[in-house]
Coordinates of C-alpha atoms in Angstrom, one line a residue:
Chain K
V5 CA -10.1 13.6 -32.0
L6 CA -7.3 11.0 -31.7
G7 CA -4.7 13.7 -32.1
Q8 CA -6.2 15.6 -29.2
V9 CA -6.3 12.5 -27.1
L10 CA -2.6 11.9 -27.8
L11 CA -1.7 15.5 -27.1
N12 CA -3.5 15.3 -23.7
G13 CA -1.7 12.1 -23.0
L14 CA 1.7 13.7 -23.7
L15 CA 0.9 16.6 -21.4
L16 CA -0.1 14.2 -18.7
G17 CA 3.1 12.2 -19.3
G18 CA 5.4 15.1 -18.5
L19 CA 3.8 15.5 -15.1
Y20 CA 3.8 11.8 -14.4
A21 CA 7.5 11.6 -15.2
C22 CA 8.3 14.3 -12.7
V23 CA 6.1 12.6 -10.0
A24 CA 7.9 9.3 -10.6
A25 CA 11.5 10.2 -11.1
G26 CA 12.3 10.8 -7.5
F27 CA 10.4 7.7 -6.4
S28 CA 12.5 5.7 -8.9
L29 CA 15.7 7.2 -7.6
V30 CA 15.0 6.2 -4.0
W31 CA 13.9 2.8 -5.0
G32 CA 17.0 2.3 -7.1
V33 CA 19.6 3.8 -4.7
L34 CA 18.2 2.9 -1.3
N35 CA 16.2 -0.2 -2.3
V36 CA 13.3 1.4 -0.4
I37 CA 9.8 1.7 -1.8
N38 CA 8.8 5.0 -0.4
L39 CA 5.1 4.9 0.3
L40 CA 5.4 8.5 1.5
H41 CA 6.1 9.8 -2.0
G42 CA 2.6 10.6 -3.0
T43 CA 2.1 12.6 0.2
L44 CA 5.3 14.6 -0.4
V45 CA 3.8 15.6 -3.8
V46 CA 0.7 16.8 -2.1
L47 CA 2.7 18.6 0.5
G48 CA 4.4 20.5 -2.3
S49 CA 1.1 21.4 -3.7
Y50 CA -0.1 22.8 -0.4
L51 CA 3.1 24.8 0.1
A52 CA 2.6 26.3 -3.3
W53 CA -1.0 27.0 -2.4
M54 CA 0.1 28.8 0.8
A55 CA 2.7 30.8 -1.0
F56 CA 0.0 31.9 -3.5
Q57 CA -2.6 32.5 -0.9
F58 CA -0.6 34.4 1.6
L59 CA 2.3 35.9 -0.4
G60 CA 0.7 36.1 -3.7
W61 CA 3.5 34.1 -5.4
H62 CA 2.8 32.3 -8.6
P63 CA 3.4 28.6 -8.2
L64 CA 6.3 28.7 -10.6
V65 CA 7.9 31.4 -8.6
A66 CA 7.4 29.5 -5.4
L67 CA 8.7 26.3 -6.9
P68 CA 12.4 26.6 -5.8
A69 CA 11.4 27.4 -2.2
V70 CA 8.9 24.6 -2.2
A71 CA 11.4 22.1 -3.5
L72 CA 13.9 23.2 -0.9
L73 CA 11.5 22.9 2.0
V74 CA 10.2 19.4 1.0
G75 CA 13.8 18.4 0.3
L76 CA 14.9 19.4 3.7
L77 CA 12.1 17.4 5.2
G78 CA 13.3 14.5 3.1
A79 CA 16.8 14.9 4.4
A80 CA 15.6 15.0 8.0
L81 CA 13.6 11.8 7.5
Q82 CA 16.4 10.0 5.9
A83 CA 19.0 11.1 8.5
G84 CA 16.7 10.5 11.4
V85 CA 14.7 7.4 10.4
L86 CA 15.4 5.7 7.1
N87 CA 19.2 5.5 7.4
R88 CA 18.7 3.1 10.3
V89 CA 16.9 0.6 8.2
V90 CA 18.6 0.7 4.8
G91 CA 19.2 -3.0 3.9
S92 CA 16.5 -4.3 6.1
P93 CA 13.9 -6.7 4.8
V94 CA 11.3 -5.3 2.4
L95 CA 8.5 -5.4 5.0
V96 CA 10.4 -3.3 7.5
T97 CA 11.1 -0.5 5.1
L98 CA 7.6 -0.7 3.7
V99 CA 6.1 -0.5 7.1
I100 CA 8.3 2.5 8.1
T101 CA 7.4 4.5 5.1
F102 CA 3.8 3.6 5.6
G103 CA 4.0 4.9 9.2
L104 CA 5.6 8.1 8.1
D105 CA 2.9 8.5 5.4
L106 CA 0.2 8.1 8.0
L107 CA 1.9 10.8 10.2
T108 CA 2.4 13.3 7.4
R109 CA -1.1 12.7 6.0
N110 CA -2.7 13.2 9.4
A111 CA -0.7 16.5 9.7
L112 CA -2.0 17.7 6.3
L113 CA -5.6 16.8 7.2
L114 CA -5.4 18.7 10.4
G115 CA -3.8 21.7 8.8
F116 CA -5.9 21.9 5.6
G117 CA -8.9 19.7 5.9
A118 CA -10.1 17.2 3.3
D119 CA -11.8 19.5 0.9
Y120 CA -10.3 20.4 -2.5
R121 CA -8.4 23.6 -2.9
T122 CA -7.4 25.3 -6.1
I123 CA -4.8 28.0 -6.9
R124 CA -7.1 30.6 -8.6
R125 CA -5.1 33.1 -10.4
A126 CA -6.6 36.2 -11.8
S127 CA -5.8 35.3 -15.3
T128 CA -4.9 31.9 -16.8
W129 CA -2.9 31.8 -20.0
G130 CA -5.8 30.4 -22.0
T131 CA -5.6 28.1 -24.9
T132 CA -4.0 28.2 -28.3
Q133 CA -4.7 26.2 -31.4
I134 CA -1.8 24.3 -33.0
A135 CA -2.6 22.3 -36.2
G136 CA -6.3 22.2 -35.2
L137 CA -5.5 20.9 -31.7
N138 CA -6.4 22.7 -28.5
L139 CA -3.3 23.3 -26.4
P140 CA -4.2 24.6 -23.0
L141 CA -1.1 26.7 -22.2
D142 CA -1.3 26.2 -18.4
R143 CA -0.9 22.5 -18.9
A144 CA 1.7 22.9 -21.6
V145 CA 3.8 25.1 -19.3
A146 CA 3.3 22.7 -16.4
A147 CA 4.3 19.7 -18.4
S148 CA 7.4 21.5 -19.8
V149 CA 8.6 22.7 -16.4
A150 CA 8.0 19.2 -15.0
L151 CA 10.0 17.6 -17.8
A152 CA 12.8 20.2 -17.4
M153 CA 13.2 19.5 -13.8
T154 CA 13.3 15.8 -14.5
A155 CA 16.0 16.4 -17.1
L156 CA 17.9 18.5 -14.5
L157 CA 17.9 15.5 -12.2
Y158 CA 19.4 13.5 -15.0
L159 CA 22.1 16.0 -15.6
L160 CA 22.9 16.2 -11.9
L161 CA 23.2 12.4 -11.6
R162 CA 25.2 12.2 -14.7
H163 CA 27.6 15.1 -14.4
S164 CA 27.9 16.3 -10.8
W165 CA 30.2 14.8 -8.2
L166 CA 27.2 14.2 -6.0
G167 CA 25.4 12.5 -8.7
R168 CA 28.2 10.1 -9.4
A169 CA 28.5 9.3 -5.7
I170 CA 24.8 8.5 -5.7
I171 CA 25.1 6.2 -8.6
A172 CA 28.2 4.6 -7.1
A173 CA 26.4 3.9 -3.8
R174 CA 23.6 2.4 -5.9
M175 CA 25.8 0.1 -7.8
D176 CA 27.9 -1.2 -4.9
R177 CA 27.5 0.3 -1.5
D178 CA 30.7 -1.2 0.0
A179 CA 32.9 -0.5 -3.0
A180 CA 31.6 3.1 -3.0
A181 CA 32.5 3.4 0.7
L182 CA 36.0 2.1 0.0
M183 CA 36.4 4.7 -2.8
G184 CA 35.7 7.5 -0.2
V185 CA 32.0 8.0 -0.8
R186 CA 30.3 8.8 2.5
V187 CA 27.4 6.4 1.9
Q188 CA 25.1 7.6 4.7
R189 CA 25.4 11.2 3.6
T190 CA 24.9 10.2 0.0
F191 CA 21.7 8.4 0.9
I192 CA 20.5 11.6 2.7
A193 CA 21.3 13.6 -0.4
A194 CA 19.5 11.1 -2.7
F195 CA 16.4 11.1 -0.5
A196 CA 16.4 14.9 -0.3
L197 CA 16.7 15.1 -4.1
S198 CA 13.8 12.7 -4.5
A199 CA 11.6 14.6 -1.9
G200 CA 12.5 18.0 -3.4
L201 CA 11.5 16.8 -6.8
A202 CA 8.3 15.4 -5.4
G203 CA 7.6 18.8 -3.8
A204 CA 8.4 20.6 -7.0
A205 CA 6.1 18.3 -8.9
G206 CA 3.4 19.1 -6.4
A207 CA 3.9 22.8 -7.0
V208 CA 3.6 22.3 -10.8
L209 CA 0.5 20.0 -10.4
G210 CA -1.1 22.8 -8.3
L211 CA -1.2 24.8 -11.5
V212 CA -3.5 22.4 -13.2
F213 CA -5.2 20.1 -10.7
P214 CA -7.2 20.7 -7.5
I215 CA -5.3 19.9 -4.3
S216 CA -6.4 17.5 -1.6
P217 CA -4.7 15.1 0.8
L218 CA -6.8 12.4 -0.9
Q219 CA -4.7 12.9 -4.0
S220 CA -1.6 11.2 -2.6
D221 CA -2.7 7.7 -3.3
A222 CA -3.2 8.5 -6.9
Y223 CA 0.3 10.1 -7.2
L224 CA 1.8 7.0 -5.4
G225 CA 0.0 4.7 -7.9
I226 CA 1.4 6.8 -10.8
A227 CA 4.9 6.5 -9.4
F228 CA 4.6 2.7 -9.1
T229 CA 3.3 2.3 -12.6
V230 CA 5.7 4.7 -14.3
C231 CA 8.6 3.0 -12.4
V232 CA 7.6 -0.4 -13.6
L233 CA 6.9 0.8 -17.1
G234 CA 10.1 2.5 -17.6
G235 CA 12.4 0.3 -15.6
L236 CA 13.6 0.8 -12.1
G237 CA 15.9 3.5 -11.0
S238 CA 16.6 5.2 -14.3
V239 CA 15.6 8.8 -15.0
V240 CA 15.3 8.3 -18.7
G241 CA 13.1 5.3 -17.9
A242 CA 10.9 7.5 -15.7
I243 CA 10.4 10.0 -18.6
A244 CA 9.7 7.3 -21.1
G245 CA 7.4 5.5 -18.6
G246 CA 5.6 8.7 -17.7
V247 CA 4.9 9.5 -21.3
V248 CA 3.7 6.0 -22.0
L249 CA 1.4 6.0 -19.0
G250 CA 0.1 9.4 -19.9
L251 CA -0.7 8.1 -23.4
V252 CA -2.2 4.8 -22.1
E253 CA -4.4 6.6 -19.6
S254 CA -5.6 9.1 -22.2
L255 CA -6.3 6.5 -24.8
A256 CA -8.0 4.1 -22.3
G257 CA -10.1 6.9 -21.0
F258 CA -11.1 7.7 -24.6
A259 CA -11.9 4.0 -25.4
F260 CA -13.4 2.7 -22.1
G261 CA -14.5 5.9 -20.3
A262 CA -12.4 8.0 -18.0
E263 CA -13.5 6.1 -14.9
N264 CA -11.9 2.9 -16.2
A265 CA -8.5 4.4 -17.1
T266 CA -7.1 3.4 -13.7
I267 CA -8.1 -0.2 -14.1
V268 CA -6.4 -0.3 -17.5
S269 CA -3.1 1.2 -16.2
F270 CA -2.9 -1.1 -13.2
V271 CA -3.7 -4.2 -15.1
L272 CA -0.9 -3.1 -17.5
L273 CA 1.3 -2.7 -14.4
I274 CA 0.6 -6.3 -13.1
V275 CA 1.1 -7.8 -16.5
L276 CA 4.3 -5.9 -17.2
L277 CA 5.7 -6.8 -13.7
A278 CA 5.0 -10.4 -14.3
F279 CA 6.4 -10.7 -17.8
R280 CA 8.9 -7.8 -18.2
P281 CA 10.0 -6.7 -14.8
E282 CA 13.0 -4.8 -16.2
G283 CA 10.6 -2.3 -17.9
L284 CA 9.5 -1.7 -21.4
F285 CA 12.9 -0.4 -22.5
G286 CA 15.2 -3.2 -21.5
R287 CA 18.2 -2.9 -19.3
R288 CA 18.2 -1.7 -15.7
G289 CA 19.6 1.8 -16.0
Y290 CA 22.1 3.7 -13.9
A291 CA 21.2 7.4 -14.2
Chain F
M21 CA 6.2 -26.1 31.0
T22 CA 6.8 -27.8 27.7
G23 CA 5.7 -26.2 24.4
R24 CA 2.9 -28.7 24.0
T25 CA 1.2 -28.1 27.4
A26 CA 1.7 -24.4 26.8
M27 CA -0.1 -24.7 23.5
V28 CA -3.0 -26.8 24.8
G29 CA -3.3 -24.5 27.8
S30 CA -3.5 -21.4 25.8
W31 CA -6.1 -22.9 23.4
V32 CA -8.2 -23.9 26.4
A33 CA -7.9 -20.5 28.0
A34 CA -8.6 -18.7 24.8
I35 CA -11.8 -20.7 24.1
A36 CA -13.0 -20.5 27.7
L37 CA -12.5 -16.7 27.6
T38 CA -14.4 -16.5 24.4
V39 CA -17.3 -18.5 25.7
A40 CA -17.5 -16.4 28.9
F41 CA -17.3 -13.2 26.8
F42 CA -20.1 -14.5 24.6
F43 CA -22.5 -14.9 27.5
G44 CA -21.3 -12.0 29.7
A45 CA -20.5 -9.0 27.5
D46 CA -23.0 -6.3 26.3
A47 CA -23.6 -5.5 22.6
Y48 CA -20.9 -2.9 22.4
A49 CA -18.3 -5.1 23.8
L50 CA -19.4 -7.9 21.6
R51 CA -19.0 -5.7 18.5
L52 CA -15.5 -4.8 19.6
G53 CA -14.8 -8.5 20.2
M54 CA -16.1 -9.3 16.8
L55 CA -13.6 -6.8 15.2
L56 CA -10.8 -8.2 17.3
A57 CA -11.7 -11.7 16.2
M58 CA -11.8 -10.5 12.6
Y59 CA -8.3 -9.0 12.8
I60 CA -7.0 -12.2 14.4
A61 CA -8.3 -14.1 11.4
L62 CA -7.0 -11.6 8.9
S63 CA -3.6 -11.4 10.6
S64 CA -3.3 -15.2 10.8
A65 CA -4.4 -15.4 7.2
W66 CA -1.8 -12.9 6.0
N67 CA 0.8 -14.7 8.1
I68 CA 0.6 -17.8 6.0
I69 CA 1.8 -16.1 2.8
G70 CA 3.5 -13.0 4.3
G71 CA 5.1 -14.5 7.4
M72 CA 5.7 -18.1 6.7
A73 CA 6.6 -17.8 3.1
G74 CA 8.0 -14.3 3.4
Y75 CA 6.0 -12.8 0.5
P76 CA 5.1 -9.3 1.5
S77 CA 1.5 -9.3 0.3
F78 CA -0.6 -6.2 0.4
A79 CA -3.5 -8.1 -1.2
S80 CA -5.4 -8.9 2.1
S81 CA -7.8 -6.0 1.4
A82 CA -8.4 -7.4 -2.1
F83 CA -9.5 -10.7 -0.8
F84 CA -11.4 -9.3 2.1
G85 CA -13.3 -7.0 -0.2
L86 CA -13.9 -9.7 -2.8
G87 CA -15.2 -12.1 -0.1
A88 CA -17.4 -9.3 1.2
Y89 CA -18.9 -8.6 -2.2
A90 CA -19.2 -12.3 -3.1
G91 CA -21.0 -13.1 0.1
A92 CA -23.2 -10.0 0.0
L93 CA -24.3 -10.5 -3.6
V94 CA -25.4 -14.1 -3.1
Q95 CA -27.0 -13.2 0.2
Q96 CA -29.0 -10.6 -1.6
K97 CA -30.3 -13.3 -3.9
G98 CA -31.6 -15.2 -0.8
T99 CA -28.7 -17.6 0.0
P100 CA -28.5 -18.4 3.7
M101 CA -25.7 -16.7 5.6
P102 CA -23.3 -19.6 6.4
L103 CA -23.5 -20.7 2.7
A104 CA -22.9 -17.2 1.6
W105 CA -19.8 -17.0 3.8
C106 CA -18.4 -20.3 2.3
F107 CA -19.0 -18.7 -1.1
G108 CA -17.2 -15.6 0.2
A109 CA -14.2 -17.8 1.0
L110 CA -14.3 -19.8 -2.2
V111 CA -14.3 -16.9 -4.7
P112 CA -11.2 -15.2 -3.3
A113 CA -9.4 -18.5 -3.1
L114 CA -10.0 -19.2 -6.8
V115 CA -9.1 -15.7 -7.8
A116 CA -5.9 -16.0 -5.7
L117 CA -5.0 -19.1 -7.6
V118 CA -5.4 -17.3 -10.9
I119 CA -3.7 -14.0 -9.9
G120 CA -1.1 -16.0 -8.0
W121 CA -0.1 -17.7 -11.2
V122 CA 1.0 -14.3 -12.4
V123 CA 2.1 -12.3 -9.3
L124 CA 3.8 -15.2 -7.4
R125 CA 6.6 -15.2 -10.0
L126 CA 7.7 -11.9 -8.5
R127 CA 9.7 -11.4 -5.3
G128 CA 10.4 -8.7 -2.8
H129 CA 9.4 -5.2 -3.8
Y130 CA 8.0 -6.3 -7.1
F131 CA 5.6 -8.7 -5.4
A132 CA 4.6 -6.1 -2.9
I133 CA 3.7 -3.6 -5.6
A134 CA 1.9 -6.2 -7.7
S135 CA -0.2 -7.2 -4.7
F136 CA -1.0 -3.5 -4.1
A137 CA -2.1 -3.2 -7.7
V138 CA -4.4 -6.2 -7.4
A139 CA -6.2 -4.6 -4.5
I140 CA -6.6 -1.3 -6.4
V141 CA -7.8 -3.0 -9.6
L142 CA -10.5 -4.9 -7.6
R143 CA -11.5 -1.7 -5.8
E144 CA -11.9 0.1 -9.1
L145 CA -13.8 -2.8 -10.6
A146 CA -16.2 -2.8 -7.7
T147 CA -16.7 0.9 -8.0
N148 CA -17.2 1.0 -11.8
W149 CA -19.1 -2.3 -12.5
T150 CA -22.3 -0.7 -11.3
S151 CA -24.7 -3.3 -12.8
L152 CA -23.2 -6.0 -10.6
T153 CA -22.0 -4.2 -7.5
G154 CA -24.1 -1.1 -7.3
G155 CA -20.9 0.9 -7.8
G156 CA -20.2 3.6 -5.3
M157 CA -23.7 3.3 -3.9
G158 CA -22.7 0.0 -2.3
V159 CA -24.8 -3.1 -1.5
N160 CA -27.5 -3.4 1.1
L161 CA -27.8 -6.7 2.8
P162 CA -30.9 -8.3 4.4
V163 CA -31.2 -7.1 8.0
L164 CA -31.7 -9.7 10.7
S165 CA -34.9 -9.2 12.7
I166 CA -33.5 -10.2 16.1
S167 CA -32.5 -8.0 19.0
V168 CA -29.3 -6.0 18.9
L169 CA -27.7 -8.1 21.6
A170 CA -28.6 -11.4 19.8
Q171 CA -27.1 -9.9 16.6
A172 CA -24.0 -8.9 18.3
R173 CA -23.6 -12.4 19.9
F174 CA -24.3 -14.1 16.6
F175 CA -21.7 -12.2 14.6
F176 CA -19.2 -12.3 17.4
A177 CA -19.6 -16.1 17.5
A178 CA -19.2 -16.2 13.7
Q179 CA -16.0 -14.2 13.6
A180 CA -14.6 -15.9 16.7
T181 CA -15.2 -19.3 15.0
L182 CA -13.4 -18.0 11.9
A183 CA -10.5 -16.8 14.1
V184 CA -10.2 -20.2 15.7
I185 CA -10.3 -21.8 12.2
A186 CA -7.7 -19.4 11.0
V187 CA -5.3 -20.1 13.9
A188 CA -5.9 -23.8 13.6
V189 CA -5.2 -23.7 9.9
S190 CA -2.0 -21.8 10.4
A191 CA -1.0 -24.3 13.1
L192 CA -1.7 -27.2 10.7
V193 CA 0.2 -25.5 7.9
A194 CA 3.1 -24.6 10.2
Y195 CA 3.6 -28.2 11.3
S196 CA 3.0 -29.8 7.9
R197 CA 5.1 -30.4 4.8
L198 CA 3.6 -27.2 3.4
G199 CA 4.9 -25.2 6.3
F200 CA 8.3 -26.7 5.9
A201 CA 8.2 -25.8 2.2
L202 CA 7.2 -22.3 3.0
A203 CA 10.0 -21.9 5.5
C204 CA 12.4 -23.1 2.8
I205 CA 11.0 -20.6 0.4
R206 CA 11.4 -17.8 2.9
Q207 CA 15.0 -18.6 3.5
N208 CA 16.2 -19.3 0.0
E209 CA 13.7 -19.9 -2.7
T210 CA 16.3 -20.7 -5.4
A211 CA 18.0 -23.3 -3.3
A212 CA 14.7 -24.8 -2.3
G213 CA 13.8 -25.1 -6.0
M214 CA 17.1 -26.8 -6.8
L215 CA 16.5 -29.4 -4.0
G216 CA 13.4 -30.4 -5.8
L217 CA 10.8 -28.4 -3.9
D218 CA 7.9 -27.3 -6.0
A219 CA 7.9 -23.7 -4.8
R220 CA 5.2 -22.6 -7.2
R221 CA 2.7 -25.1 -5.9
A222 CA 3.5 -24.3 -2.2
K223 CA 3.2 -20.6 -2.8
A224 CA 0.0 -21.0 -4.7
A225 CA -1.5 -23.1 -1.9
A226 CA -0.4 -20.6 0.8
F227 CA -1.8 -17.7 -1.2
A228 CA -5.1 -19.4 -1.8
L229 CA -5.5 -20.4 1.8
S230 CA -4.7 -16.9 2.9
A231 CA -7.2 -15.5 0.5
A232 CA -10.0 -17.9 1.5
L233 CA -9.6 -16.9 5.2
A234 CA -9.5 -13.2 4.4
G235 CA -12.5 -13.6 2.1
A236 CA -14.5 -15.4 4.8
A237 CA -13.7 -12.6 7.2
G238 CA -15.0 -10.1 4.6
A239 CA -18.2 -12.0 4.0
I240 CA -19.0 -12.3 7.7
Y241 CA -18.1 -8.6 8.1
A242 CA -20.5 -7.7 5.3
S243 CA -23.4 -9.6 6.8
S244 CA -22.7 -8.1 10.2
I245 CA -22.9 -4.4 9.1
F246 CA -25.7 -4.9 6.5
Y247 CA -24.1 -2.5 4.1
I248 CA -20.8 -2.4 2.1
D249 CA -19.2 -0.1 -0.3
P250 CA -15.9 -0.3 -2.2
G251 CA -14.1 2.3 -0.1
D252 CA -15.0 0.5 3.1
V253 CA -14.1 -3.1 2.3
F254 CA -11.2 -2.5 -0.1
D255 CA -9.6 0.0 2.3
V256 CA -5.8 -0.2 2.2
L257 CA -5.7 -0.2 6.0
I258 CA -7.4 -3.6 5.9
A259 CA -4.3 -4.8 4.0
V260 CA -1.8 -3.0 6.2
K261 CA -3.1 -3.5 9.7
P262 CA -2.9 -7.3 9.7
I263 CA 0.7 -7.0 8.6
L264 CA 1.5 -4.7 11.4
M265 CA -0.3 -7.0 13.9
A266 CA 1.6 -10.0 12.6
M267 CA 4.9 -8.1 12.8
L268 CA 4.2 -6.8 16.2
G269 CA 3.6 -10.3 17.5
G270 CA 6.1 -12.0 15.4
A271 CA 5.6 -12.8 11.7
G272 CA 5.9 -16.5 10.7
T273 CA 4.9 -17.9 14.1
V274 CA 1.4 -19.3 14.9
A275 CA 0.8 -17.3 18.1
G276 CA 2.4 -14.1 16.8
P277 CA -0.5 -12.8 14.8
V278 CA -2.9 -13.5 17.7
I279 CA -0.9 -11.7 20.3
G280 CA 0.0 -8.9 17.9
A281 CA -3.7 -8.4 16.9
A282 CA -4.7 -8.3 20.5
V283 CA -2.0 -5.7 21.5
F284 CA -2.5 -3.6 18.4
F285 CA -6.3 -3.6 18.7
A286 CA -6.2 -2.6 22.4
F287 CA -3.7 0.2 21.6
E288 CA -5.8 1.4 18.6
Q289 CA -9.0 1.5 20.6
T290 CA -7.3 3.5 23.3
V291 CA -6.0 6.0 20.8
W292 CA -9.4 6.2 19.1
A293 CA -11.0 7.0 22.4
H294 CA -8.6 9.7 23.5
F295 CA -7.1 11.3 20.5
L296 CA -9.6 11.0 17.7
S297 CA -8.3 13.7 15.4
I298 CA -4.6 12.7 15.5
H299 CA -5.5 9.0 15.6
S300 CA -3.7 8.0 12.4
G301 CA -0.7 10.2 13.3
V302 CA -0.3 8.3 16.6
L303 CA -0.7 5.1 14.7
G304 CA 2.0 6.2 12.3
M305 CA 4.4 6.9 15.1
L306 CA 3.7 3.5 16.6
V307 CA 4.3 1.9 13.3
V308 CA 7.6 3.6 12.8
A309 CA 8.7 2.8 16.3
L310 CA 7.7 -0.8 15.9
A311 CA 9.7 -1.2 12.7
L312 CA 12.7 0.6 14.1
F313 CA 13.0 -1.0 17.5
L314 CA 11.1 -4.3 17.3
P315 CA 11.4 -5.5 13.7
R316 CA 11.0 -9.1 14.7
G317 CA 8.1 -8.8 17.0
L318 CA 7.3 -9.3 20.7
L319 CA 7.6 -13.1 20.6
Q320 CA 11.1 -13.2 19.1
W321 CA 12.2 -10.4 21.3
K322 CA 11.3 -12.4 24.5
Y323 CA 12.8 -15.5 23.0
A324 CA 16.1 -13.7 22.2
K325 CA 16.3 -12.3 25.7
K326 CA 15.9 -15.8 27.1
T327 CA 18.6 -17.4 25.1
A328 CA 21.0 -14.6 25.4

């Protein structure tokens, strides 16, 4: 049974990493806690749901389009609103992203209502047995795609010109500007990447979880916790933190009952913040 | 007009207005007045830790909910209301001291997230600890067998008294050594520490005071609506609205939260009345506009224009 619990935890972890990676990027680069992040994930889920419902696209087929749309929204928000407040006190940026979250959430509620929706495909992929463990293939595919996208973000930050510019702007805004990085545009790109990844995560989550505007708090909470677990602003940290959180939730649910898993992970969050704010794995990472 | 006469004048005017309202208003207006008084208390309470010390706390809802549950549970056992409210202030204050020992080490974003997490943990505890709190079913409180108008008056008076206490406490804090210490912490905590200021004690005191006031507001609220459940009293909006109000008026000042709460509350009621389904969207737009164009609040804006 323990093996099964661990496997479920790992599968959750891949999804969590993808939810958190973009949040971590924005926090690290812009020094903004984006309270809108959970709702961007939900928006991605809804777009995937619409693509499925009206066009008959499989969520994985719709994924690039969903990521693009949510990413564009992110770029617009950064260019129109957030770029004006980069470097403001914590409260100002928190309040702004909270306001944007209220707006977006209200729009989602108006458009879709509060009830849960699911993407019901004619056939799911079923379950296989590996070494006596049940492996639901839907979840396995979802987790792998999520991990792959997170890895893609890592490669992009590491090896592309844009990625290096983002990291440079993160390390030292003024020095980056002197080196010819257009910082404002870089911020737009960073936020768009983060939003796009959130949207993509939403599309993947739509494969395995029901969709509702009420989910966004849960996703935001996951992003917080993963970010703190893995260390701020590093993609590798987000992956590690996601996997650890998945395992912890799975084990805690097994040991104390599923309804108490949230308590365990948030207490873990507070304790870690207080005693090891640089995350479980040491140094503050760049990319 | 000097600052002192202005202050005395506004106190007298506010209290006279409250008394007139108490006798003149109908039950509906009194209910609204009660909510406004509650938000003045909450906003002033947040202001002590969030405005004066500059610690962006999102734990108001945690203490509000904790106070509501503490008060409700002892009231259910037959404790008289005023005593239950004191208990509802005491429990959050003690919890704030304990939690503060951990979370007040953090600054900036990290503190904000930790305080969020505290509120979520308490909400989940209230939801899952069914044997104590009734879980998602909530807690029923004894209903007062007096007329609706008398009830509305009674609870309005209670929240208004709490609001007066909260403003008085923040005024006392602001003009005391503690207020000076908090201002030092807001400006540069490390430097304040090096000059021999015991930042940890000052922050703990501010956090506990803030928690006690928010808890009392929660306890009175619980008594006044006779029923509470976790989703209601631990609502994240209860943490966020007082922040917006204080920022709107001017965080860190004594009058700011009062003015901000009044303006925000009036605006919110208008939006509620006219655009129910896009209520939170309109609120969101207001919030964004506020942070973009008026980040230091109405009071400082006026002040800046005068000196310029």
